[in-house]
Amino acid sequence: MSKMNILIIGRGGREHAMAWKVAQSPLVTNVFVAPGNDGIAESFECVNINETDTENLIQFAKENNIHLTIVGPEVALMNGIVDEFQKHNLKIFGPLVAAAQIEGSKQFAKELMHKYHIPTAAFEVFENYNAAKQYLLAKGAPIVIKYDGLAAGKGVVVAMTIEEADQALQDMLLNDKFGKGKVVIEEFLSGPEFSLMAFVHGETILPLAIAQDHKRAFDGDQGPNTGGMGAYTPVSIVPNVAIEEAITTVMQPTAKAMVANGTPFTGILYGGLILTKEGPKVIEFNARFGDPETEVVLPKMKSDMIEVIMALLNGKTPEIEWYENAFLGVVLASKGYPEAFEKGVEIEGLKDRRIEGLNTLVFHCGTAKKEGKWVNNGGRVLFVVGEGKTLADARKNAYQTVENLSSSENLFYRTDIGWQSL
Ligand code: AMP
Ligand code: GLY
């Protein structure tokens, strides 16, 4: 294979980790990230084109002889980047819009699972508030209310009481908090959650190491849902037999179901799963790499990601090799996140782009460089990953670096990442 130029689409910690991983491949010459961020730009060439500006991305890919484009965020997928690149004969790794519906429409995902007997919570879809309220009263609490559309992880309310659930229905169906849309009301499930991603091409799946995300803003899983406050791998609370079961009862059948449905999936299929007493069940699917799971799973991956993707796209089923070590990552977030927060505040301690020693990696999620100083430029600002022989060692390394960085008054982080598996 000749040397390749790679374009990564996106601007967060996930894309930083993707660029970092891809750059290690001996097959790769140049890695570009569009649009990236100032932190990513310290190590890779960032291109000032937005994720949804497909026309200019296509032009860039042609002019710069890009051999493969890998998509990070769902907005680009829903906007049809894969469909458009393919029309121009440009190689891209991600699902077509029709297949990305598995993430973009909860109704699509739920109906697919129902039709193909993929285990998930019982559910009903509503557009009308009164009908939804009737159903809620019949089912009782706890119960889960989900806005049917993209709400960046915030359109889900796990309601412990009828009042809370009713408030969510009013917000979503009467007050259009996330825009005009439908809601899915579903059965409350309990058990440890885990994220199982796989490289998928048609019916072929290559599962990745599982990770666990921490969605709530504060310690002890308190506070509002966020995009994710930390992640780690491996996840000892989920035994290997349960992972195998999830592959055979969820991931493999879903790839097959997508083909049978006429919407074959290519890209990263992300299963947000919960290990209930009856086995693993699906909470949600995403059509892309999870964030922040990717920032711990890619460091654990020993195989060359470009080699794996190219082999998969060529109809092969390569083996993926993994490092034995554990990886644990902590998000440093702007105070106020996931609600409003101040931007442009200096991040102290981040003088060098890489913190040396301690077996840590620092990925930039939302930083900017202003007059030579690092400032926050997003809700999630930095992602600090520690590596270690055990999860406890990885955790120690991650938090040592976090403590060096967190002197900034404007940042906060969870102190209990990994607690379920320690
Ligand atoms: P989602 O955006 O669908 O991943 O939901 C966000 C979070 O809400 C999940 O990570 C779970 O913690 C919780 N959740 C979603 N659906 C359910 C469910 N059916 N039962 C219990 N918790 C749920
Ligand atoms: N970490 C969950 C997500 O990427 O949606």
CSV table of C-alpha atoms and ligand atoms in Angstrom, one decimal:
chain,number,residue,atom,x,y,z
A,1,MET,CA,0.0,0.0,0.0
A,2,SER,CA,1.3,3.5,-0.8
A,3,LYS,CA,1.5,6.1,1.9
A,4,MET,CA,-1.8,7.7,2.8
A,5,ASN,CA,-3.1,11.1,3.7
A,6,ILE,CA,-5.9,11.0,6.3
A,7,LEU,CA,-8.6,13.5,7.1
A,8,ILE,CA,-10.4,13.4,10.5
A,9,ILE,CA,-13.6,15.3,10.8
A,10,GLY,CA,-14.4,17.0,14.1
A,11,ARG,CA,-13.0,19.2,16.9
A,12,GLY,CA,-12.9,17.5,20.3
A,13,GLY,CA,-11.0,15.2,22.5
A,14,ARG,CA,-12.3,12.2,20.5
A,15,GLU,CA,-10.8,13.6,17.2
A,16,HIS,CA,-7.6,14.4,19.0
A,17,ALA,CA,-7.4,10.8,20.1
A,18,MET,CA,-8.3,9.6,16.6
A,19,ALA,CA,-5.6,11.8,15.0
A,20,TRP,CA,-3.1,10.6,17.6
A,21,LYS,CA,-3.8,6.9,16.9
A,22,VAL,CA,-3.9,7.3,13.1
A,23,ALA,CA,-0.6,9.1,13.1
A,24,GLN,CA,1.1,6.1,14.6
A,25,SER,CA,0.4,4.1,11.5
A,26,PRO,CA,3.4,3.5,9.2
A,27,LEU,CA,0.9,3.6,6.3
A,28,VAL,CA,0.2,7.3,7.0
A,29,THR,CA,2.0,10.4,5.7
A,30,ASN,CA,-0.1,13.3,6.8
A,31,VAL,CA,-3.0,13.6,9.2
A,32,PHE,CA,-5.4,16.6,8.8
A,33,VAL,CA,-8.2,17.5,11.2
A,34,ALA,CA,-11.2,19.7,10.2
A,35,PRO,CA,-11.8,21.9,12.0
A,36,GLY,CA,-9.8,20.6,15.0
A,37,ASN,CA,-8.9,22.9,17.8
A,38,ASP,CA,-5.9,24.8,19.0
A,39,GLY,CA,-4.7,21.9,21.2
A,40,ILE,CA,-4.9,19.5,18.3
A,41,ALA,CA,-3.1,22.0,16.1
A,42,GLU,CA,0.0,21.7,18.3
A,43,SER,CA,0.6,18.2,16.8
A,44,PHE,CA,-1.5,18.0,13.6
A,45,GLU,CA,-2.5,20.2,10.7
A,46,CYS,CA,-5.9,21.7,11.4
A,47,VAL,CA,-8.0,22.9,8.5
A,48,ASN,CA,-10.5,25.7,9.0
A,49,ILE,CA,-13.5,24.0,7.5
A,50,ASN,CA,-16.6,23.2,9.7
A,51,GLU,CA,-17.9,19.6,10.1
A,52,THR,CA,-21.1,20.4,8.1
A,53,ASP,CA,-19.4,22.3,5.3
A,54,THR,CA,-19.4,19.2,3.1
A,55,GLU,CA,-18.7,21.1,-0.2
A,56,ASN,CA,-15.5,22.6,1.1
A,57,LEU,CA,-14.5,19.3,2.8
A,58,ILE,CA,-14.8,17.5,-0.5
A,59,GLN,CA,-12.8,20.2,-2.3
A,60,PHE,CA,-10.1,19.9,0.4
A,61,ALA,CA,-10.0,16.1,0.1
A,62,LYS,CA,-9.6,16.3,-3.6
A,63,GLU,CA,-6.9,19.0,-3.6
A,64,ASN,CA,-4.9,17.4,-0.8
A,65,ASN,CA,-5.0,13.9,-2.2
A,66,ILE,CA,-6.8,12.5,0.9
A,67,HIS,CA,-7.0,8.7,0.8
A,68,LEU,CA,-9.3,8.1,3.7
A,69,THR,CA,-11.6,10.4,5.7
A,70,ILE,CA,-12.8,9.3,9.2
A,71,VAL,CA,-15.8,11.0,10.7
A,72,GLY,CA,-16.1,11.9,14.4
A,73,PRO,CA,-19.3,13.7,15.2
A,74,GLU,CA,-22.9,12.8,14.4
A,75,VAL,CA,-23.8,16.2,13.0
A,76,ALA,CA,-21.5,15.6,10.0
A,77,LEU,CA,-23.1,12.1,9.5
A,78,MET,CA,-26.7,13.4,9.7
A,79,ASN,CA,-25.7,16.1,7.3
A,80,GLY,CA,-24.9,13.5,4.7
A,81,ILE,CA,-21.1,13.8,4.5
A,82,VAL,CA,-20.7,10.1,3.7
A,83,ASP,CA,-23.3,10.1,1.0
A,84,GLU,CA,-21.7,13.2,-0.6
A,85,PHE,CA,-18.1,12.0,-0.4
A,86,GLN,CA,-19.1,8.7,-2.0
A,87,LYS,CA,-20.8,10.5,-4.9
A,88,HIS,CA,-17.4,12.1,-5.5
A,89,ASN,CA,-15.6,8.7,-5.2
A,90,LEU,CA,-13.8,9.7,-2.1
A,91,LYS,CA,-13.1,7.0,0.5
A,92,ILE,CA,-14.7,7.7,3.8
A,93,PHE,CA,-15.4,5.6,7.0
A,94,GLY,CA,-18.8,6.2,8.4
A,95,PRO,CA,-22.5,5.4,7.8
A,96,LEU,CA,-24.7,6.9,5.1
A,97,VAL,CA,-27.5,9.1,6.4
A,98,ALA,CA,-30.0,6.2,6.0
A,99,ALA,CA,-27.9,4.0,8.4
A,100,ALA,CA,-26.9,6.9,10.7
A,101,GLN,CA,-30.6,7.0,11.7
A,102,ILE,CA,-29.8,4.3,14.2
A,103,GLU,CA,-28.5,7.2,16.2
A,104,GLY,CA,-30.4,10.1,14.7
A,105,SER,CA,-33.9,8.6,15.3
A,106,LYS,CA,-34.6,6.8,18.5
A,107,GLN,CA,-37.8,5.6,16.9
A,108,PHE,CA,-35.9,4.0,14.0
A,109,ALA,CA,-33.5,2.3,16.5
A,110,LYS,CA,-36.3,1.1,18.7
A,111,GLU,CA,-38.4,-0.3,15.8
A,112,LEU,CA,-35.3,-2.1,14.3
A,113,MET,CA,-34.6,-3.7,17.7
A,114,HIS,CA,-38.2,-4.7,18.1
A,115,LYS,CA,-38.4,-6.2,14.6
A,116,TYR,CA,-35.1,-8.2,14.9
A,117,HIS,CA,-35.5,-9.2,18.6
A,118,ILE,CA,-32.5,-7.2,19.8
A,119,PRO,CA,-32.8,-6.9,23.6
A,120,THR,CA,-33.8,-3.4,24.8
A,121,ALA,CA,-36.2,-1.7,27.1
A,122,ALA,CA,-40.0,-1.8,26.3
A,123,PHE,CA,-41.1,1.5,24.8
A,124,GLU,CA,-43.8,3.6,23.1
A,125,VAL,CA,-43.4,6.7,20.9
A,126,PHE,CA,-45.5,9.8,21.3
A,127,GLU,CA,-46.1,13.1,19.6
A,128,ASN,CA,-49.1,14.2,21.5
A,129,TYR,CA,-48.7,15.3,25.1
A,130,ASN,CA,-52.1,14.0,26.4
A,131,ALA,CA,-51.5,10.5,25.0
A,132,ALA,CA,-48.0,10.5,26.5
A,133,LYS,CA,-49.3,11.5,29.9
A,134,GLN,CA,-52.0,8.8,29.8
A,135,TYR,CA,-49.3,6.2,29.1
A,136,LEU,CA,-47.1,7.6,31.8
A,137,LEU,CA,-49.9,7.4,34.4
A,138,ALA,CA,-50.6,3.8,33.3
A,139,LYS,CA,-46.9,2.7,33.7
A,140,GLY,CA,-45.8,4.7,36.8
A,141,ALA,CA,-42.3,5.6,37.9
A,142,PRO,CA,-39.4,5.1,37.7
A,143,ILE,CA,-39.6,5.6,33.9
A,144,VAL,CA,-37.4,7.1,31.2
A,145,ILE,CA,-38.4,10.0,28.8
A,146,LYS,CA,-36.2,10.6,25.7
A,147,TYR,CA,-36.5,13.3,23.2
A,148,ASP,CA,-36.4,11.7,19.7
A,149,GLY,CA,-33.6,13.5,18.0
A,150,LEU,CA,-30.1,14.8,18.6
A,151,ALA,CA,-29.9,16.6,21.9
A,152,ALA,CA,-26.2,16.0,22.7
A,153,GLY,CA,-26.9,13.5,25.5
A,154,LYS,CA,-29.1,15.9,27.3
A,155,GLY,CA,-32.5,14.9,25.9
A,156,VAL,CA,-32.9,12.0,28.4
A,157,VAL,CA,-34.7,12.2,31.7
A,158,VAL,CA,-34.5,9.2,34.0
A,159,ALA,CA,-37.5,10.1,36.2
A,160,MET,CA,-37.8,8.6,39.6
A,161,THR,CA,-41.3,10.2,40.1
A,162,ILE,CA,-44.4,10.8,37.9
A,163,GLU,CA,-44.0,14.5,38.5
A,164,GLU,CA,-40.5,14.6,37.1
A,165,ALA,CA,-41.6,12.5,34.1
A,166,ASP,CA,-44.6,14.8,33.5
A,167,GLN,CA,-42.3,17.8,33.6
A,168,ALA,CA,-40.0,16.3,31.0
A,169,LEU,CA,-43.0,15.5,28.7
A,170,GLN,CA,-44.2,19.1,29.1
A,171,ASP,CA,-40.7,20.5,28.3
A,172,MET,CA,-40.3,18.3,25.2
A,173,LEU,CA,-43.9,18.1,23.8
A,174,LEU,CA,-45.5,21.3,24.9
A,175,ASN,CA,-42.6,23.8,25.2
A,176,ASP,CA,-40.4,22.3,22.5
A,177,LYS,CA,-37.3,22.6,24.6
A,178,PHE,CA,-35.2,20.8,22.0
A,179,GLY,CA,-37.4,21.8,19.0
A,180,LYS,CA,-40.5,20.2,17.6
A,181,GLY,CA,-40.3,16.4,18.0
A,182,LYS,CA,-41.5,13.1,19.4
A,183,VAL,CA,-40.6,11.4,22.6
A,184,VAL,CA,-39.9,7.8,23.4
A,185,ILE,CA,-41.1,6.7,26.8
A,186,GLU,CA,-39.3,3.6,28.0
A,187,GLU,CA,-39.1,1.0,30.7
A,188,PHE,CA,-36.5,1.8,33.4
A,189,LEU,CA,-33.6,-0.7,33.4
A,190,SER,CA,-30.9,-1.1,36.1
A,191,GLY,CA,-27.4,-2.6,36.2
A,192,PRO,CA,-23.9,-1.5,35.3
A,193,GLU,CA,-23.7,0.4,32.0
A,194,PHE,CA,-21.0,-0.1,29.4
A,195,SER,CA,-20.1,1.0,25.9
A,196,LEU,CA,-19.3,-1.6,23.3
A,197,MET,CA,-18.1,-0.2,20.0
A,198,ALA,CA,-17.3,-2.2,16.8
A,199,PHE,CA,-15.8,-1.4,13.4
A,200,VAL,CA,-18.6,-2.5,11.1
A,201,HIS,CA,-18.9,-3.0,7.4
A,202,GLY,CA,-22.2,-4.7,6.3
A,203,GLU,CA,-22.5,-7.9,8.3
A,204,THR,CA,-18.8,-7.9,9.4
A,205,ILE,CA,-18.1,-6.6,12.9
A,206,LEU,CA,-14.8,-6.2,14.7
A,207,PRO,CA,-15.6,-5.4,18.4
A,208,LEU,CA,-13.4,-3.0,20.4
A,209,ALA,CA,-12.5,-3.3,24.0
A,210,ILE,CA,-15.4,-2.2,26.2
A,211,ALA,CA,-15.3,1.0,28.2
A,212,GLN,CA,-17.5,2.7,30.8
A,213,ASP,CA,-18.5,6.3,30.6
A,214,HIS,CA,-19.7,8.6,33.5
A,215,LYS,CA,-22.6,10.7,32.2
A,216,ARG,CA,-23.6,12.6,35.3
A,217,ALA,CA,-21.8,15.8,36.1
A,218,PHE,CA,-20.8,15.2,39.7
A,219,ASP,CA,-19.4,12.5,42.0
A,220,GLY,CA,-21.6,9.6,43.0
A,221,ASP,CA,-23.5,9.9,39.7
A,222,GLN,CA,-25.3,13.0,40.8
A,223,GLY,CA,-26.3,16.1,38.9
A,224,PRO,CA,-27.3,16.6,35.3
A,225,ASN,CA,-26.4,14.3,32.3
A,226,THR,CA,-23.4,15.6,30.3
A,227,GLY,CA,-21.7,14.4,27.2
A,228,GLY,CA,-19.5,12.2,29.5
A,229,MET,CA,-17.2,13.2,32.4
A,230,GLY,CA,-14.7,10.3,32.3
A,231,ALA,CA,-14.1,6.8,31.0
A,232,TYR,CA,-12.0,3.7,31.5
A,233,THR,CA,-11.1,0.3,30.1
A,234,PRO,CA,-11.2,-2.6,30.9
A,235,VAL,CA,-14.4,-2.7,32.9
A,236,SER,CA,-14.1,-5.5,35.5
A,237,ILE,CA,-17.7,-5.1,36.7
A,238,VAL,CA,-18.8,-6.5,33.4
A,239,PRO,CA,-17.5,-10.1,33.0
A,240,ASN,CA,-16.2,-11.5,29.7
A,241,VAL,CA,-19.2,-13.8,29.3
A,242,ALA,CA,-21.5,-10.7,29.3
A,243,ILE,CA,-19.3,-9.1,26.7
A,244,GLU,CA,-19.5,-12.2,24.5
A,245,GLU,CA,-23.2,-12.3,25.0
A,246,ALA,CA,-23.5,-8.6,24.0
A,247,ILE,CA,-21.5,-9.3,20.8
A,248,THR,CA,-23.7,-12.3,19.9
A,249,THR,CA,-27.1,-11.0,21.0
A,250,VAL,CA,-26.7,-7.3,20.2
A,251,MET,CA,-23.9,-6.2,17.9
A,252,GLN,CA,-23.8,-9.0,15.4
A,253,PRO,CA,-27.6,-9.2,15.0
A,254,THR,CA,-27.8,-5.4,14.7
A,255,ALA,CA,-25.2,-5.3,11.8
A,256,LYS,CA,-27.3,-8.1,10.1
A,257,ALA,CA,-30.5,-6.3,10.8
A,258,MET,CA,-29.2,-3.1,9.2
A,259,VAL,CA,-28.4,-5.1,6.0
A,260,ALA,CA,-31.7,-6.9,6.0
A,261,ASN,CA,-33.5,-3.5,6.5
A,262,GLY,CA,-31.8,-2.1,3.4
A,263,THR,CA,-29.7,0.3,5.4
A,264,PRO,CA,-26.3,-1.5,5.7
A,265,PHE,CA,-24.0,0.1,8.2
A,266,THR,CA,-20.4,1.0,7.6
A,267,GLY,CA,-18.4,2.8,10.3
A,268,ILE,CA,-18.3,2.6,14.1
A,269,LEU,CA,-21.4,1.2,15.7
A,270,TYR,CA,-21.6,2.1,19.3
A,271,GLY,CA,-23.8,0.1,21.7
A,272,GLY,CA,-24.7,1.9,24.9
A,273,LEU,CA,-25.5,-1.2,26.9
A,274,ILE,CA,-26.7,-2.1,30.4
A,275,LEU,CA,-26.1,-5.4,32.0
A,276,THR,CA,-29.5,-6.3,33.5
A,277,LYS,CA,-30.3,-9.5,35.4
A,278,GLU,CA,-31.7,-10.9,32.1
A,279,GLY,CA,-28.5,-10.1,30.2
A,280,PRO,CA,-27.2,-7.1,28.2
A,281,LYS,CA,-29.8,-4.7,26.8
A,282,VAL,CA,-29.5,-1.7,24.5
A,283,ILE,CA,-29.9,1.8,26.0
A,284,GLU,CA,-29.0,3.5,22.8
A,285,PHE,CA,-27.0,3.1,19.6
A,286,ASN,CA,-24.6,5.7,18.2
A,287,ALA,CA,-23.3,5.7,14.7
A,288,ARG,CA,-19.8,6.9,15.5
A,289,PHE,CA,-17.0,6.7,18.1
A,290,GLY,CA,-18.2,7.5,21.6
A,291,ASP,CA,-16.7,10.5,23.4
A,292,PRO,CA,-14.9,10.1,25.8
A,293,GLU,CA,-14.7,6.3,25.5
A,294,THR,CA,-12.6,6.7,22.3
A,295,GLU,CA,-9.9,8.5,24.2
A,296,VAL,CA,-9.3,5.4,26.4
A,297,VAL,CA,-10.1,2.7,23.9
A,298,LEU,CA,-7.8,3.8,21.1
A,299,PRO,CA,-4.7,4.0,23.5
A,300,LYS,CA,-5.5,0.4,24.5
A,301,MET,CA,-5.7,-0.7,20.8
A,302,LYS,CA,-2.3,-2.2,19.7
A,303,SER,CA,-3.3,-2.9,16.1
A,304,ASP,CA,-2.8,-0.2,13.4
A,305,MET,CA,-6.3,1.4,13.0
A,306,ILE,CA,-5.7,2.4,9.4
A,307,GLU,CA,-4.7,-1.2,8.5
A,308,VAL,CA,-7.8,-2.5,10.2
A,309,ILE,CA,-10.2,0.0,8.5
A,310,MET,CA,-8.7,-0.6,5.1
A,311,ALA,CA,-8.8,-4.4,5.5
A,312,LEU,CA,-12.4,-4.2,6.7
A,313,LEU,CA,-13.5,-2.0,3.7
A,314,ASN,CA,-11.8,-4.5,1.4
A,315,GLY,CA,-14.0,-7.3,2.7
A,316,LYS,CA,-11.5,-8.9,5.1
A,317,THR,CA,-11.9,-9.7,8.9
A,318,PRO,CA,-8.6,-8.7,10.5
A,319,GLU,CA,-7.9,-9.6,14.2
A,320,ILE,CA,-7.5,-6.6,16.5
A,321,GLU,CA,-4.8,-6.8,19.1
A,322,TRP,CA,-4.9,-5.0,22.4
A,323,TYR,CA,-2.4,-3.9,25.1
A,324,GLU,CA,-2.9,-5.5,28.5
A,325,ASN,CA,-2.7,-2.2,30.4
A,326,ALA,CA,-5.6,-0.3,31.8
A,327,PHE,CA,-6.5,3.3,30.7
A,328,LEU,CA,-8.5,5.7,32.8
A,329,GLY,CA,-9.4,9.2,31.7
A,330,VAL,CA,-10.8,12.3,33.5
A,331,VAL,CA,-12.6,15.2,31.9
A,332,LEU,CA,-11.7,18.7,33.1
A,333,ALA,CA,-14.9,20.7,32.4
A,334,SER,CA,-15.8,24.4,32.6
A,335,LYS,CA,-17.6,25.3,35.8
A,336,GLY,CA,-21.3,25.5,35.0
A,337,TYR,CA,-21.2,22.8,32.3
A,338,PRO,CA,-23.5,21.3,31.0
A,339,GLU,CA,-25.4,24.5,31.5
A,340,ALA,CA,-24.0,28.0,30.7
A,341,PHE,CA,-20.3,28.7,31.4
A,342,GLU,CA,-17.7,31.4,30.8
A,343,LYS,CA,-15.3,31.0,27.9
A,344,GLY,CA,-11.8,32.4,27.5
A,345,VAL,CA,-10.6,31.8,31.1
A,346,GLU,CA,-6.9,30.9,31.4
A,347,ILE,CA,-6.1,27.2,32.1
A,348,GLU,CA,-3.1,27.2,34.5
A,349,GLY,CA,-0.6,24.4,34.5
A,350,LEU,CA,-1.0,23.6,30.8
A,351,LYS,CA,2.1,25.4,29.7
A,352,ASP,CA,3.4,22.5,27.6
A,353,ARG,CA,1.3,20.7,25.2
A,354,ARG,CA,2.2,17.4,26.8
A,355,ILE,CA,2.6,16.6,30.4
A,356,GLU,CA,5.8,14.5,30.6
A,357,GLY,CA,6.1,11.4,32.7
A,358,LEU,CA,3.4,9.6,34.8
A,359,ASN,CA,2.3,7.6,31.8
A,360,THR,CA,-0.4,10.1,30.9
A,361,LEU,CA,-1.8,11.6,27.7
A,362,VAL,CA,-3.7,14.8,27.5
A,363,PHE,CA,-6.3,15.2,24.8
A,364,HIS,CA,-7.8,18.7,24.0
A,365,CYS,CA,-11.6,18.8,23.9
A,366,GLY,CA,-12.3,22.5,24.1
A,367,THR,CA,-9.3,24.7,24.4
A,368,ALA,CA,-8.0,27.7,22.5
A,369,LYS,CA,-4.7,29.6,22.6
A,370,LYS,CA,-5.1,33.4,23.2
A,371,GLU,CA,-1.9,35.5,23.2
A,372,GLY,CA,0.2,32.5,24.0
A,373,LYS,CA,-2.0,31.3,26.9
A,374,TRP,CA,-4.3,28.3,27.0
A,375,VAL,CA,-8.0,29.2,27.7
A,376,ASN,CA,-11.2,27.1,27.9
A,377,ASN,CA,-13.3,27.2,24.7
A,378,GLY,CA,-15.9,24.5,25.4
A,379,GLY,CA,-17.9,22.7,28.1
A,380,ARG,CA,-15.5,19.8,28.2
A,381,VAL,CA,-12.0,21.3,28.1
A,382,LEU,CA,-9.3,18.6,28.6
A,383,PHE,CA,-9.2,14.9,28.9
A,384,VAL,CA,-6.4,13.4,30.9
A,385,VAL,CA,-5.7,9.7,30.4
A,386,GLY,CA,-3.6,7.7,32.8
A,387,GLU,CA,-2.1,4.3,31.9
A,388,GLY,CA,-1.2,1.5,34.3
A,389,LYS,CA,-0.8,-2.2,34.8
A,390,THR,CA,-4.0,-2.1,36.9
A,391,LEU,CA,-6.9,0.2,36.8
A,392,ALA,CA,-5.9,1.6,40.2
A,393,ASP,CA,-2.4,2.5,38.8
A,394,ALA,CA,-4.0,4.1,35.7
A,395,ARG,CA,-6.3,6.1,38.0
A,396,LYS,CA,-3.4,7.3,40.2
A,397,ASN,CA,-1.5,8.5,37.1
A,398,ALA,CA,-4.5,10.3,35.6
A,399,TYR,CA,-5.4,12.1,38.9
A,400,GLN,CA,-1.8,13.2,39.6
A,401,THR,CA,-1.8,15.0,36.3
A,402,VAL,CA,-5.3,16.3,36.8
A,403,GLU,CA,-4.3,17.8,40.1
A,404,ASN,CA,-1.4,19.6,38.5
A,405,LEU,CA,-3.8,21.2,36.0
A,406,SER,CA,-6.8,21.9,38.0
A,407,SER,CA,-5.5,24.9,39.9
A,408,SER,CA,-7.7,26.9,37.6
A,409,GLU,CA,-10.8,28.1,39.4
A,410,ASN,CA,-12.9,27.8,36.3
A,411,LEU,CA,-12.5,24.0,35.9
A,412,PHE,CA,-14.1,21.0,37.7
A,413,TYR,CA,-13.8,17.3,37.4
A,414,ARG,CA,-15.2,14.1,39.0
A,415,THR,CA,-13.0,12.4,41.5
A,416,ASP,CA,-14.6,9.0,41.3
A,417,ILE,CA,-14.0,7.9,37.7
A,418,GLY,CA,-13.7,4.1,37.6
A,419,TRP,CA,-15.4,3.5,41.0
A,420,GLN,CA,-17.5,0.6,39.8
A,421,SER,CA,-14.5,-1.5,38.8
A,422,LEU,CA,-11.9,-0.5,41.5
B,1,AMP,P1,-28.9,7.9,26.5
B,1,AMP,O1,-28.7,9.3,26.0
B,1,AMP,O2,-30.1,7.2,25.8
B,1,AMP,O3,-27.7,7.1,26.5
B,1,AMP,O4,-29.3,8.0,28.0
B,1,AMP,C1,-28.5,8.7,28.9
B,1,AMP,C2,-28.4,8.0,30.2
B,1,AMP,O5,-29.8,7.8,30.8
B,1,AMP,C3,-27.9,6.6,30.1
B,1,AMP,O6,-26.5,6.5,30.1
B,1,AMP,C4,-28.5,5.9,31.3
B,1,AMP,O7,-27.8,6.1,32.4
B,1,AMP,C5,-29.9,6.5,31.4
B,1,AMP,N1,-30.9,5.7,30.8
B,1,AMP,C6,-31.3,5.8,29.5
B,1,AMP,N2,-32.3,4.9,29.2
B,1,AMP,C7,-32.5,4.2,30.4
B,1,AMP,C8,-33.4,3.1,30.8
B,1,AMP,N3,-34.3,2.6,29.9
B,1,AMP,N4,-33.3,2.7,32.0
B,1,AMP,C9,-32.4,3.3,32.9
B,1,AMP,N5,-31.6,4.3,32.6
B,1,AMP,C10,-31.6,4.7,31.4
B,2,GLY,N1,-20.1,8.9,25.6
B,2,GLY,C1,-21.4,8.8,24.9
B,2,GLY,C2,-21.4,9.3,23.6
B,2,GLY,O1,-20.5,9.5,22.9
B,2,GLY,O2,-22.5,9.6,23.1
